[in-house]
XYZ file of C-alpha atoms in Angstrom:
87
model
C -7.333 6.563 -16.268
C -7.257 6.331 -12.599
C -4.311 4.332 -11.042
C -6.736 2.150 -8.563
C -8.364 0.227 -12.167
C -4.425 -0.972 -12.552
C -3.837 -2.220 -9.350
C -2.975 -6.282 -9.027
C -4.880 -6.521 -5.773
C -8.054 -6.165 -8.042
C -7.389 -9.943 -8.963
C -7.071 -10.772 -5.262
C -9.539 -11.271 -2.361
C -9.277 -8.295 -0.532
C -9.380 -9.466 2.886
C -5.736 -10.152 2.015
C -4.822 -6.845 2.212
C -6.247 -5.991 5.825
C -4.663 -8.592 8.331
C -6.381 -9.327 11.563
C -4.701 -9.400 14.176
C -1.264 -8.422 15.601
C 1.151 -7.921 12.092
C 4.331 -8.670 14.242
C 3.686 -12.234 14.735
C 1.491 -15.460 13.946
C -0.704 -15.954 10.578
C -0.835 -11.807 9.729
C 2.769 -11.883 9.558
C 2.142 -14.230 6.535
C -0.677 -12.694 5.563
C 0.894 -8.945 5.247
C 3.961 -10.532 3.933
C 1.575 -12.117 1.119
C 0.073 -8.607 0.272
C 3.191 -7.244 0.157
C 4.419 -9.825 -2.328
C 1.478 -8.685 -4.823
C 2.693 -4.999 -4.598
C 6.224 -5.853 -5.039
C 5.064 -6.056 -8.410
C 2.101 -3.917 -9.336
C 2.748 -0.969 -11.602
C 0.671 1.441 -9.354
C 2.563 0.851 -5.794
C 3.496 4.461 -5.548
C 0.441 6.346 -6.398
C -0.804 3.466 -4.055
C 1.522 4.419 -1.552
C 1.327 8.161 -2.290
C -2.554 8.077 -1.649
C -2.579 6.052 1.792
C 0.216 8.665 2.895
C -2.028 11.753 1.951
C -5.225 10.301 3.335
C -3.656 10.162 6.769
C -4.541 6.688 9.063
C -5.803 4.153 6.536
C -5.633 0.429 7.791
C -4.109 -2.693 5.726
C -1.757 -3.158 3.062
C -1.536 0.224 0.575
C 1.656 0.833 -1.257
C 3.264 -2.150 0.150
C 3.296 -1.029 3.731
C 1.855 -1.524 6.713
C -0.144 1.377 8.494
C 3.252 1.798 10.824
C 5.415 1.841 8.359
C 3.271 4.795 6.327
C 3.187 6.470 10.137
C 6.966 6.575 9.770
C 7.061 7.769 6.313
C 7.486 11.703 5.228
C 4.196 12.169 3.274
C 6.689 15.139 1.205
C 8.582 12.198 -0.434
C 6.073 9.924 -0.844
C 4.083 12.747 -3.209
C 7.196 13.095 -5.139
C 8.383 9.880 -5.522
C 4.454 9.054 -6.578
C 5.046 12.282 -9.048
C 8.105 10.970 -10.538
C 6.920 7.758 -11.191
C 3.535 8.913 -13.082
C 6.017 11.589 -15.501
């Protein structure tokens, strides 16, 4: 079964998870703290995660994190931490 059919954002609107706007201050700071709330507990966050890493620039709310945060991220220990998770 593919991870994405798991994920709790399914049961959310999805414009959640793609803040407009600047993510540092004002109503997306909300908002991406919101989406990260939902991921905070979904059981797919790191295949989530492991998938925005690997696809390179992806904007919103994958995994958790933010598209800067992912920037900052080594996309080696994302893959195995998403590998360890799914054994």
């Amino acid at each position: 079964m593919d991870w994405r059919v798991r994920g709790l954002c399914l049961s959310e609107d999805p414009d959640l998870f793609f803040p407009i706007g600047s993510i540092n201050s004002g109503p997306a700071t909300l908002q991406v703290d919101e989406a990260k709330s939902v991921c905070r507990h979904c059981p797919v966050t790191r295949q989530c995660l492991a998938w925005a890493v690997e696809m390179g620039p992806v904007e919103g709310i994958w995994g958790g994190t933010t598209e800067g945060e992912r920037r900052a991220m080594p996309r080696r220990t994302v893959r195995e931490q998403a590998v360890k998770s799914a054994a």
